[in-house]
XYZ file of C-alpha atoms in Angstrom:
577
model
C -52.609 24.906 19.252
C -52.505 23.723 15.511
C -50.217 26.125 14.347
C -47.640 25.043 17.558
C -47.867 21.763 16.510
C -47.397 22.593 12.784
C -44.372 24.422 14.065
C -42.643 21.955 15.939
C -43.282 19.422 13.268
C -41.670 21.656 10.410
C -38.379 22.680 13.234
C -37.907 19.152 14.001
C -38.630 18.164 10.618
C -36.234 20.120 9.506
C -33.443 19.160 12.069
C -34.240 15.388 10.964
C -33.982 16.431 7.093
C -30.845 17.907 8.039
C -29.348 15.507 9.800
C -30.568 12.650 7.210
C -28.734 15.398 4.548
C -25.135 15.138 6.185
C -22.618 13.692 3.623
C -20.592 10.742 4.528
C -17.178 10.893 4.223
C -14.601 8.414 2.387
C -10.972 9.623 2.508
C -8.613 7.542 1.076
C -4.918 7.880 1.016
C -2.442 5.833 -0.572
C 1.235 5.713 0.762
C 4.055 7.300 -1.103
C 2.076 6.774 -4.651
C 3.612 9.042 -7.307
C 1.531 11.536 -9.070
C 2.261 9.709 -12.447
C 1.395 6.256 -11.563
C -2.242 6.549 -11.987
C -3.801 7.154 -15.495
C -6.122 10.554 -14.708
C -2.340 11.873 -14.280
C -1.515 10.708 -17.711
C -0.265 7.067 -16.905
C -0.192 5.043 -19.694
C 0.769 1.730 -18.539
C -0.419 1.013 -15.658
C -4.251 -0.246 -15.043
C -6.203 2.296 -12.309
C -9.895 2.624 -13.912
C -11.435 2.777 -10.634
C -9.052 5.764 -9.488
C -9.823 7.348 -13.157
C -13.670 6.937 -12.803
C -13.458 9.449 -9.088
C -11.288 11.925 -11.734
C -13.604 10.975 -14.324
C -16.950 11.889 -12.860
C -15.662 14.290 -10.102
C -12.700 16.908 -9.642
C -9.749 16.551 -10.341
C -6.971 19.314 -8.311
C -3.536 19.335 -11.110
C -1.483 21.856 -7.922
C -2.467 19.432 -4.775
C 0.307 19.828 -2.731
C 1.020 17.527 0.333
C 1.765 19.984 3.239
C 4.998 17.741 4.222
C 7.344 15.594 1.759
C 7.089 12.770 4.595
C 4.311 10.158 5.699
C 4.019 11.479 9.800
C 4.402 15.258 9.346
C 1.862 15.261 6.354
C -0.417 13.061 8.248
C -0.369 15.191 10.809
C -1.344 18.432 8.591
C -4.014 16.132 6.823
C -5.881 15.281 10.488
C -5.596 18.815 12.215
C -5.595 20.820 8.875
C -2.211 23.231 10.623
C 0.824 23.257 9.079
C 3.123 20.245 11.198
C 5.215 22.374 12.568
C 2.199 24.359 15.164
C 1.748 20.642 16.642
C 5.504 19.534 16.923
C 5.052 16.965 14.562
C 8.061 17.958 12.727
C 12.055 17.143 13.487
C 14.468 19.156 13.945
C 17.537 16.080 13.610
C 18.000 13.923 11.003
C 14.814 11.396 11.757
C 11.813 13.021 10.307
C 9.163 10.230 10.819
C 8.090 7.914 13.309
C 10.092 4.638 12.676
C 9.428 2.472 15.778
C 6.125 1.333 17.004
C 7.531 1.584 21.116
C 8.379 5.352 20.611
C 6.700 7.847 22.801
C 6.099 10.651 20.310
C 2.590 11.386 18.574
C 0.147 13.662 17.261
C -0.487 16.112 21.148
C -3.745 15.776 22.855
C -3.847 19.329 22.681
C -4.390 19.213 18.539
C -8.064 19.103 17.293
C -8.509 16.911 14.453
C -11.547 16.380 11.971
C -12.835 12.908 13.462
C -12.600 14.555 16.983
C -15.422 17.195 15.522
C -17.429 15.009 13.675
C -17.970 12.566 16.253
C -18.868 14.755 18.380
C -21.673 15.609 15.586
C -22.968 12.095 15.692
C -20.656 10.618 13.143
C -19.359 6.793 13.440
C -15.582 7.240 12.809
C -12.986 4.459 11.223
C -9.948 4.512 10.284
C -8.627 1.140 7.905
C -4.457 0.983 7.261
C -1.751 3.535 8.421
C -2.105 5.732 11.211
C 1.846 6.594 11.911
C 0.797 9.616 14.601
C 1.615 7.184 17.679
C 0.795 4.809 20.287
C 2.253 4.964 24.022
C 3.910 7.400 25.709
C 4.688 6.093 29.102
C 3.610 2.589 29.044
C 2.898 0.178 26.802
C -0.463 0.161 27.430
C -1.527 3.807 27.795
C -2.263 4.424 24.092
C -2.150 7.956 24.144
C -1.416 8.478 20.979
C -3.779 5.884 19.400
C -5.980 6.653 16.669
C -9.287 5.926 19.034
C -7.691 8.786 21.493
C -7.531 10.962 18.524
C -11.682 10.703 17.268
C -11.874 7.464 16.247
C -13.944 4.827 17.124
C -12.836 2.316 15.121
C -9.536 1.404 13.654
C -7.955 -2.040 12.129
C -4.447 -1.528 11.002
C -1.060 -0.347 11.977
C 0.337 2.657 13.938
C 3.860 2.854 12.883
C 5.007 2.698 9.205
C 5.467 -0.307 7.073
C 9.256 -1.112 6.371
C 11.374 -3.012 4.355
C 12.590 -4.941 7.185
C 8.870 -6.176 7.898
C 8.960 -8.824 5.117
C 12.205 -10.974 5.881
C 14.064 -10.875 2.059
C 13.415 -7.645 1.215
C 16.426 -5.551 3.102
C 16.614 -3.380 5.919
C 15.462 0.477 5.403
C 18.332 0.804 8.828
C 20.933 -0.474 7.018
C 20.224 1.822 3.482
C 19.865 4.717 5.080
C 22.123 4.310 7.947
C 24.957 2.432 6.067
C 27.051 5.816 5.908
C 26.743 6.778 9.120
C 27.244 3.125 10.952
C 30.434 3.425 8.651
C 31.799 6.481 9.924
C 31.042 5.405 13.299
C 33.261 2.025 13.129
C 35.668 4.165 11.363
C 36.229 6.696 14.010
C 36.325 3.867 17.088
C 38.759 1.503 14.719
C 41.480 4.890 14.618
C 40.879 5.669 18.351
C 41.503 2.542 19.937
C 44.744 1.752 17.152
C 45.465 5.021 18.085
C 45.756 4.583 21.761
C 47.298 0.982 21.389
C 49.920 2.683 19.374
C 50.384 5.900 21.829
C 50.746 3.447 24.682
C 53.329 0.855 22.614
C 55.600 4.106 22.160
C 55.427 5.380 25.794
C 54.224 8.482 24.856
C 51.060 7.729 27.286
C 50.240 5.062 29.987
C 46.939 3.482 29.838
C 46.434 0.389 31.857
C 45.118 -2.575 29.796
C 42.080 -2.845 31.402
C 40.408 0.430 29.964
C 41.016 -1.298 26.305
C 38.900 -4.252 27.911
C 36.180 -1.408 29.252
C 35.935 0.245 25.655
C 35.798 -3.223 24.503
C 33.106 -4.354 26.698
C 31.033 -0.821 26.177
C 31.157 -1.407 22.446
C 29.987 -4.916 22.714
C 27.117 -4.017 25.205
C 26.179 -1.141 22.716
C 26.218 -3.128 19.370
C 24.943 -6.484 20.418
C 21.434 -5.362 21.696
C 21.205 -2.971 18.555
C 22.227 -6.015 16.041
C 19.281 -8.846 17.454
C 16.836 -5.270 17.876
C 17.389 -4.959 14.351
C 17.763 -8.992 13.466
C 14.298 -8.837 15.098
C 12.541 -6.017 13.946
C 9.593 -7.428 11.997
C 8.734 -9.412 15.295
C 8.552 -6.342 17.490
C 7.408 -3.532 14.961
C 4.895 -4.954 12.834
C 2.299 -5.934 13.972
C -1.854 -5.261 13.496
C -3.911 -3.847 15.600
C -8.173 -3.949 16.248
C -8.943 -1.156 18.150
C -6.256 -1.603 21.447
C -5.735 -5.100 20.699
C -2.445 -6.396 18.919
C -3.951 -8.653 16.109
C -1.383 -10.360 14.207
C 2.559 -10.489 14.842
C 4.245 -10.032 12.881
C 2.030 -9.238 10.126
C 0.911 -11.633 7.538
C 0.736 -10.369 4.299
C -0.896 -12.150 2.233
C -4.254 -11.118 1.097
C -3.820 -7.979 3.730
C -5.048 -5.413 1.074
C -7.965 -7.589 0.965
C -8.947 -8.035 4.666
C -8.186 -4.277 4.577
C -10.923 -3.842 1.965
C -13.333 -6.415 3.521
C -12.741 -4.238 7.322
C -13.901 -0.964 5.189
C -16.759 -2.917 3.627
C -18.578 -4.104 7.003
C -17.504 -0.662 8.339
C -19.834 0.589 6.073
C -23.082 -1.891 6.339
C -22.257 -1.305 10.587
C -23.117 2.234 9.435
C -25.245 2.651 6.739
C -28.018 4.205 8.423
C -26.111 6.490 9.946
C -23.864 9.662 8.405
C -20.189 7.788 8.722
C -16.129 9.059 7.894
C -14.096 6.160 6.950
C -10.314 6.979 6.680
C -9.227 4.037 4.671
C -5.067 4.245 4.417
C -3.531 1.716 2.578
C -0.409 0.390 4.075
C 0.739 0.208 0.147
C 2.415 1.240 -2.011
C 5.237 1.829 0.589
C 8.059 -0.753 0.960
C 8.165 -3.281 1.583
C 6.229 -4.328 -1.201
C 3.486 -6.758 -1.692
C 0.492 -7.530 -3.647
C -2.322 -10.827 -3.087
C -1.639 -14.049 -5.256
C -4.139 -12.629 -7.860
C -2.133 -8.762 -8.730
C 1.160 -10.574 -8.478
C 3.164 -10.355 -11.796
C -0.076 -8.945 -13.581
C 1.250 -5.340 -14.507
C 3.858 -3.421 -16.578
C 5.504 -2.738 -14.061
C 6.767 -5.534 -11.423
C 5.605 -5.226 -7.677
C 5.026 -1.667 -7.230
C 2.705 -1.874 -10.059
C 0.753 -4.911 -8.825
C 0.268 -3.289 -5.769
C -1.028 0.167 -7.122
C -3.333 -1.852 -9.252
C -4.527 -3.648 -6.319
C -5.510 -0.588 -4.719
C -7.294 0.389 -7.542
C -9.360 -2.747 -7.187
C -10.006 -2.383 -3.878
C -11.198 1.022 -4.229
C -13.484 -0.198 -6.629
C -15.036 -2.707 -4.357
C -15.575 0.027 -1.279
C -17.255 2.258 -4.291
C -19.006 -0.547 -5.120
C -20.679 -1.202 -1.946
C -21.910 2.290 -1.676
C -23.517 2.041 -5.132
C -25.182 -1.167 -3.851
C -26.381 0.112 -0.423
C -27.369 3.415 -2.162
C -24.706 5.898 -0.676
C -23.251 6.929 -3.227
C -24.876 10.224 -3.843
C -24.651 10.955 0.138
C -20.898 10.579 -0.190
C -18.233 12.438 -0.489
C -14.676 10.048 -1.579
C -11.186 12.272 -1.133
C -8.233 10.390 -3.158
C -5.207 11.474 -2.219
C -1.219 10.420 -1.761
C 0.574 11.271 1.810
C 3.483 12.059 -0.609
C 5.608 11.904 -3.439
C 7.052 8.618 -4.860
C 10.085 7.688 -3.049
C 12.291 7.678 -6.189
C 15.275 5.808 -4.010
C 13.385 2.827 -3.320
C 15.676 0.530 -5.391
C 15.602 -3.251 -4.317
C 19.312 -4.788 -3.928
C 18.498 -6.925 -7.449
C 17.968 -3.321 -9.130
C 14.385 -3.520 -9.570
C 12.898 -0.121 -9.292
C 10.510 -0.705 -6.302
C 9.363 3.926 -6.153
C 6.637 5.095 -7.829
C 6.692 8.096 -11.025
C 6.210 11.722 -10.198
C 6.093 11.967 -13.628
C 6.918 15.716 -14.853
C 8.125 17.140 -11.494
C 11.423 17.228 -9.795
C 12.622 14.694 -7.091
C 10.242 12.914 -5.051
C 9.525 11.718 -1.454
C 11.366 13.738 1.371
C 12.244 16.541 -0.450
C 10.442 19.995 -1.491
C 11.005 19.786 -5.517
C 7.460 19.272 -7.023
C 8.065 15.581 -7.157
C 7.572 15.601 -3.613
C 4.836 17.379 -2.525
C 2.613 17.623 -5.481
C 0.389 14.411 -4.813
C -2.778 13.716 -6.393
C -6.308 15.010 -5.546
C -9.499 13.858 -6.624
C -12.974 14.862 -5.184
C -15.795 12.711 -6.016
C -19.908 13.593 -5.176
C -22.451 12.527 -7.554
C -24.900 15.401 -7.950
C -22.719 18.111 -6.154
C -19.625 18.139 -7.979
C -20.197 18.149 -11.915
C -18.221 15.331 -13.974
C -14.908 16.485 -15.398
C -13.804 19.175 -13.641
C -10.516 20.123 -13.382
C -8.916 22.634 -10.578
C -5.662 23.915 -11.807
C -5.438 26.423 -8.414
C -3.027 25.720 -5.609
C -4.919 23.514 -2.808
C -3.082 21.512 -0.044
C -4.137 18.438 1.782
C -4.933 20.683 4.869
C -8.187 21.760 2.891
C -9.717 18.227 3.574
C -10.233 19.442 7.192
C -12.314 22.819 6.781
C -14.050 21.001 3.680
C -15.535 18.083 5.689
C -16.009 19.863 9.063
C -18.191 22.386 7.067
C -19.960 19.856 5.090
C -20.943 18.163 8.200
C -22.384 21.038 10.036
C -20.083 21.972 12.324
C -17.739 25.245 13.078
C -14.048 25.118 12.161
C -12.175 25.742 15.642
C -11.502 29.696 16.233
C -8.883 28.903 19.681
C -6.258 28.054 16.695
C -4.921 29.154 13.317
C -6.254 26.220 10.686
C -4.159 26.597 7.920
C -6.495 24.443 5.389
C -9.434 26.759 3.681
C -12.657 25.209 2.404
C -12.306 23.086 -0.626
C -16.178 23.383 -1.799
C -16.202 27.023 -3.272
C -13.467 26.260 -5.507
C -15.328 23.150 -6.953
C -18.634 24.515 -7.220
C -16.890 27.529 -9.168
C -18.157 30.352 -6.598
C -14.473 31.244 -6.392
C -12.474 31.147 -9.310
C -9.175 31.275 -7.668
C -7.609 29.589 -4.463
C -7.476 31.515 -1.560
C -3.777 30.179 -0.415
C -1.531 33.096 -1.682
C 1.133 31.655 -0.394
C 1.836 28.099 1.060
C 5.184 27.001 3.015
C 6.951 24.658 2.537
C 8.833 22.581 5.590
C 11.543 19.689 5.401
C 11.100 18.965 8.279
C 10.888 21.454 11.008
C 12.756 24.157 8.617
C 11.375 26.449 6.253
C 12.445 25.285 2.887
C 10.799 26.790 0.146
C 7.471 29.008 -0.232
C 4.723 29.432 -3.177
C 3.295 32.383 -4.287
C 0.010 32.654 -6.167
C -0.962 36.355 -6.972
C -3.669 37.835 -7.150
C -4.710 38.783 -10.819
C -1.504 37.033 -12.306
C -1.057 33.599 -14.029
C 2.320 33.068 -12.157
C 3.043 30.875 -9.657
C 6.773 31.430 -7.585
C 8.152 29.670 -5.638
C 11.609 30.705 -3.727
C 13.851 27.969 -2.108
C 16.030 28.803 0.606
C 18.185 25.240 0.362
C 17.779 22.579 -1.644
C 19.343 18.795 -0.965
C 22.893 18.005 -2.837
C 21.841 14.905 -5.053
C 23.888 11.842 -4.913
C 24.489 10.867 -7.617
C 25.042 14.287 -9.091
C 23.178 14.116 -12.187
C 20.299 11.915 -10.674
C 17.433 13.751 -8.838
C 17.540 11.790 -5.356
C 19.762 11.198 -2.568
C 20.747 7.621 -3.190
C 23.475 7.197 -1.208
C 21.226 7.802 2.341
C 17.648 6.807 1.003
C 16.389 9.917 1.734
C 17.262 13.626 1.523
C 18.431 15.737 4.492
C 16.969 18.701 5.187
C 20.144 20.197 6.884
C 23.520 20.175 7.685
C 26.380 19.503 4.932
C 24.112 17.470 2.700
C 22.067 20.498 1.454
C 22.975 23.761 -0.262
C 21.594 27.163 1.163
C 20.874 29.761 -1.412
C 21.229 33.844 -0.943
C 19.338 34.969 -2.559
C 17.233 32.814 -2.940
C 16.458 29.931 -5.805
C 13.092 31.304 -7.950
C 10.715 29.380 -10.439
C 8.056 30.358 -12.253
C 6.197 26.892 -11.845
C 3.413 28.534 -14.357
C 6.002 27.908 -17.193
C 8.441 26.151 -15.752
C 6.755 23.025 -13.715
C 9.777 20.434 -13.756
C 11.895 23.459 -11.890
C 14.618 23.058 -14.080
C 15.446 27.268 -14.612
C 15.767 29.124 -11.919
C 15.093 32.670 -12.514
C 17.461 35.858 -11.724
C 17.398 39.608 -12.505
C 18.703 39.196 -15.914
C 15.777 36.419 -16.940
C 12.939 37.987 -14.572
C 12.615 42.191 -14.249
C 10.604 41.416 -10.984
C 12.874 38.971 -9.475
C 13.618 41.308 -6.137
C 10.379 42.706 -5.951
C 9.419 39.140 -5.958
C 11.760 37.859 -3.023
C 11.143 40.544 -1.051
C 7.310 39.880 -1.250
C 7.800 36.478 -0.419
C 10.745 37.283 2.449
C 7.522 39.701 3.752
C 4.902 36.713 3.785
C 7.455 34.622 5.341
C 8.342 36.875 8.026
C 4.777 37.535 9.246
C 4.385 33.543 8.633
C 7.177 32.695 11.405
C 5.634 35.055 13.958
C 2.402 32.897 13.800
C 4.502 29.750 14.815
C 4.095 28.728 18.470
C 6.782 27.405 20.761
C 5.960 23.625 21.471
C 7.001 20.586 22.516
C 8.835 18.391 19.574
C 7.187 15.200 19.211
C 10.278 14.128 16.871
C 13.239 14.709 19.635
C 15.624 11.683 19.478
C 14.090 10.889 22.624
C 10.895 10.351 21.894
C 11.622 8.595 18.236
C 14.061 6.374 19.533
C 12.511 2.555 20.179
C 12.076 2.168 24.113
C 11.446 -1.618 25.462
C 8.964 -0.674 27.815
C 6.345 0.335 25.486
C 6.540 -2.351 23.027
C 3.652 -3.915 21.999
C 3.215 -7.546 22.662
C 0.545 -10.055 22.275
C 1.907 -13.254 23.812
C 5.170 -13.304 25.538
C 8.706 -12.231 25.083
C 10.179 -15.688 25.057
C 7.692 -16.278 21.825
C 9.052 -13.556 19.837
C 5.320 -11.994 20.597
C 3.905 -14.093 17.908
C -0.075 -13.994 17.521
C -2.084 -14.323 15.319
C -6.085 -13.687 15.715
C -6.257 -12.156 12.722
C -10.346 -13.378 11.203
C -9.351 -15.062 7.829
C -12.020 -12.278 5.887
C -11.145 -11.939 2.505
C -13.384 -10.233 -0.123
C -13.222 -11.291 -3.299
């Protein structure tokens, strides 16, 4: 009878030692930051000591690469751990993100992400900032694609993206990247109707005066409700959210990186005694910009660099709090960017309001380095030692295998998970990364692919297109804000482009059979990895159709009434200081 008792005592013992031994989780993702604008990238100007202390005393990953150039698709990676493309998250026009908060698109039910998993291990789950995966499908109140359908059981923030045109003064995102093609558009009507006017003057045709009045009427009835949607648009699309409440509309900025940092703050003394993943995801540093009275004009570098700084201090405060409510040791922090800077982010008095990707080719939206290598940073006192520096190819899909592991659960085995464990590479059990080759996507096509052999110091990576920069010596798309990732606005190459990224990081050389013996023995390895790649792609519904991007009225959030422009605002004035 003693020894059953001793028994039980040591199994559940052990399951309560085991339990009590789960790491929490603190992922933290800031949106469209550069690689160079923090100093443990080599940053000289501006101010990030908390960001530098995670590098400092943790790991630090120099070939993280963000498994999308833009914020939904890589989002979507990040939560699910597959490349965007297996969940549909991924476009196949010219939109490649969600851009209104009434669209029906999202992240499928279908997917399995990290939060789903760990809450079903017990974990309290919150997510602080950006979700941009969804909200409604059919109705406005449905919130199918909202982050607490999704694993979470908390979230205070916003579900689409933050624009330009959400702070009145600081442009219209529409009107930069759709200038071109609203151009071409009043172009082409302008000749047809003078066209017909003048066919009809002549004789050559008859067309009864009342069809001019129709076209006339159809334009008007097309242009007008477009104009006050857009005239609008900070009303209607930003707004904050508290779980499936609408918060605040529009959004008040002031202090909001602050009430951000005091929601992650009680998040964690709600859950203290109790293994916990907070996904905090700052709304910054994307346009428009904005930093609290205190950051404002304090750095080197205008705006953008009072709001990274910001960030930095409000990092420092949710670090902070663990160190006070002795957590820190139990938890695990995961610094990361969704992508690169957005290098075209130029307000209209020329101040440059992108971030540096300091070394590396282009930035946001496009496939260069500057886009997709992001930095990484894992911090763990007592698991991971100080210093350490991974210089192996790793992808923000690893976050999902890393923490589902760490918390004690099985990665799903009904699905291909793209992401592979972060841990052995850290603790130095494996010396090398186990992603021999990663892929690429603008959008939903295959634009480039990395190859990291076995036994071999090189790293290759073969482009199939690349984006024709405008202006031609600059290394961005100015002209449309963001790069295309097909039709005349991009240049395929056969063969292929090749860089060895080993020697030649900025991709400045490509490679060809008179610079590299190996160059076809090279492609064709790569064409092989990519061919058995595609087979592994399902068929499935595109969450990033035109028809489920575009903004539909009758899912539009609204916390008051049409008439009153939906203003609310029961926002808690809780600012930490």
């Amino acid at each position: 009878m003693k020894r059953m008792l001793l028994l039980t005592f040591l199994i559940t013992g052990n399951v309560f030692c085991t339990t009590k031994s789960r790491p929490n989780f603190i992922l933290i993702m800031v949106d469209d930051l550069g690689i160079g604008d923090v100093g443990c990238y080599g940053n000289k100007t501006l101010r990030t000591p908390n960001i530098d202390q995670l590098a400092d005393k943790g790991a630090k990953f120099t070939q993280h690469i963000a498994a999308s150039p833009l914020c939904t698709p890589s989002r979507a990676a990040f939560m699910t751990g597959r490349y965007p493309v297996r969940s549909g998250v991924a476009a196949e026009s010219r939109i490649g993100t969600f851009i209104f908060s009434a669209s029906s698109g999202g992240l499928p039910k279908n997917e399995v992400t990290f939060t789903e998993i760990l809450q079903k291990e017990g974990y309290s789950t919150g997510i602080i900032g950006k979700w941009h995966l969804g909200l409604n499908r059919e109705w406005k109140d449905d919130f199918y694609h909202h982050p607490l359908n999704h694993g979470f059981d908390y979230f205070y923030g916003i579900t689409v993206t933050h624009l330009r045109d959400c702070i009145p003064g600081n442009g219209s995102v529409f009107l930069a990247g759709a200038a071109e093609t609203l151009k071409q558009t009043f172009v082409i009507v302008g000749i047809t109707l003078f066209t017909l006017i003048f066919l009809n003057k002549i004789g050559l045709v008859k067309i009864p005066g009342k069809v001019f009045g129709y076209i006339l009427l159809v334009f008007i009835l097309f242009i007008v409700p477009v104009l006050f949607f857009f005239w609008n648009l900070h009303y209607l699309n930003c707004f904050l959210m508290r779980n499936y409440q609408v918060i605040q509309q529009p959004i008040i900025y002031e202090n909001l990186t602050r009430r951000m940092t005091s929601e992650a703050v009680n998040f964690i003394l709600r859950n203290q005694n109790k293994p916990f993943l907070l996904y905090m995801s700052y709304i910054q540093v994307h346009t428009a910009l904005y930093a609290s009275a205190t950051f404002r004009g304090k750095s080197k570098h205008g705006i953008y660099g009072d709001a990274v700084e910001e960030v930095d201090w409000s990092i420092g405060k949710i670090v902070n709090e663990l160190n006070k409510n002795e957590l820190r040791d139990n938890t695990l922090i995961y610094f990361t960017s969704d992508n690169g800077a957005h290098i075209e982010e130029i307000s209209s008095s020329g101040e440059i309001h992108g971030g540096y990707n300091g070394i590396f080719k282009g930035g946001k939206a496009t496939n260069w380095e500057g886009g997709i290598r992001v930095p990484g940073l894992l911090y763990w006192p007592g698991v991971i030692t100080s210093e350490t520096v991974i210089n192996e190819p790793t992808s923000n899909m690893d976050i999902f295998p890393t923490i589902v592991k760490l918390s004690g659960a099985t990665v799903p085995q009904d699905r291909i998970i793209d992401g592979l464990d972060l841990m052995p590479l850290v603790q130095r059990s494996n010396v090398s990364s186990e992603h021999e080759f990663l892929f690429h996507y603008c959008n939903a096509y295959l634009n480039a692919v990395r190859w990291n052999p076995r036994n071999s110091s090189s790293i290759w990576k073969a482009f199939f297109f690349s984006p024709i920069f405008h202006p031609e010596d600059s290394e961005g798309c100015f002209n449309s804000h963001v790069c295309p990732c097909c039709g005349h606005l991009i240049n395929q190459h056969d063969p292929p482009l090749l860089f060895d990224l080993s020697k030649d990081p900025g991709e400045k050389n490509p490679l060809g059979p008179q610079t590299e013996p190996n160059f076809y023995n090279i492609l064709r390895t790569i064409e092989d990895a990519t061919k058995d790649h595609r087979e592994n792609i399902p068929v499935v519904d595109n969450q990033l159709t035109v028809n489920h991007v575009i903004w539909k009225p009758w899912l539009q959030a609204c916390c008051s009434s049409w008439l009153e422009f939906c203003y609310c605002d029961y926002d808690e004035e809780l600012v930490f200081e």
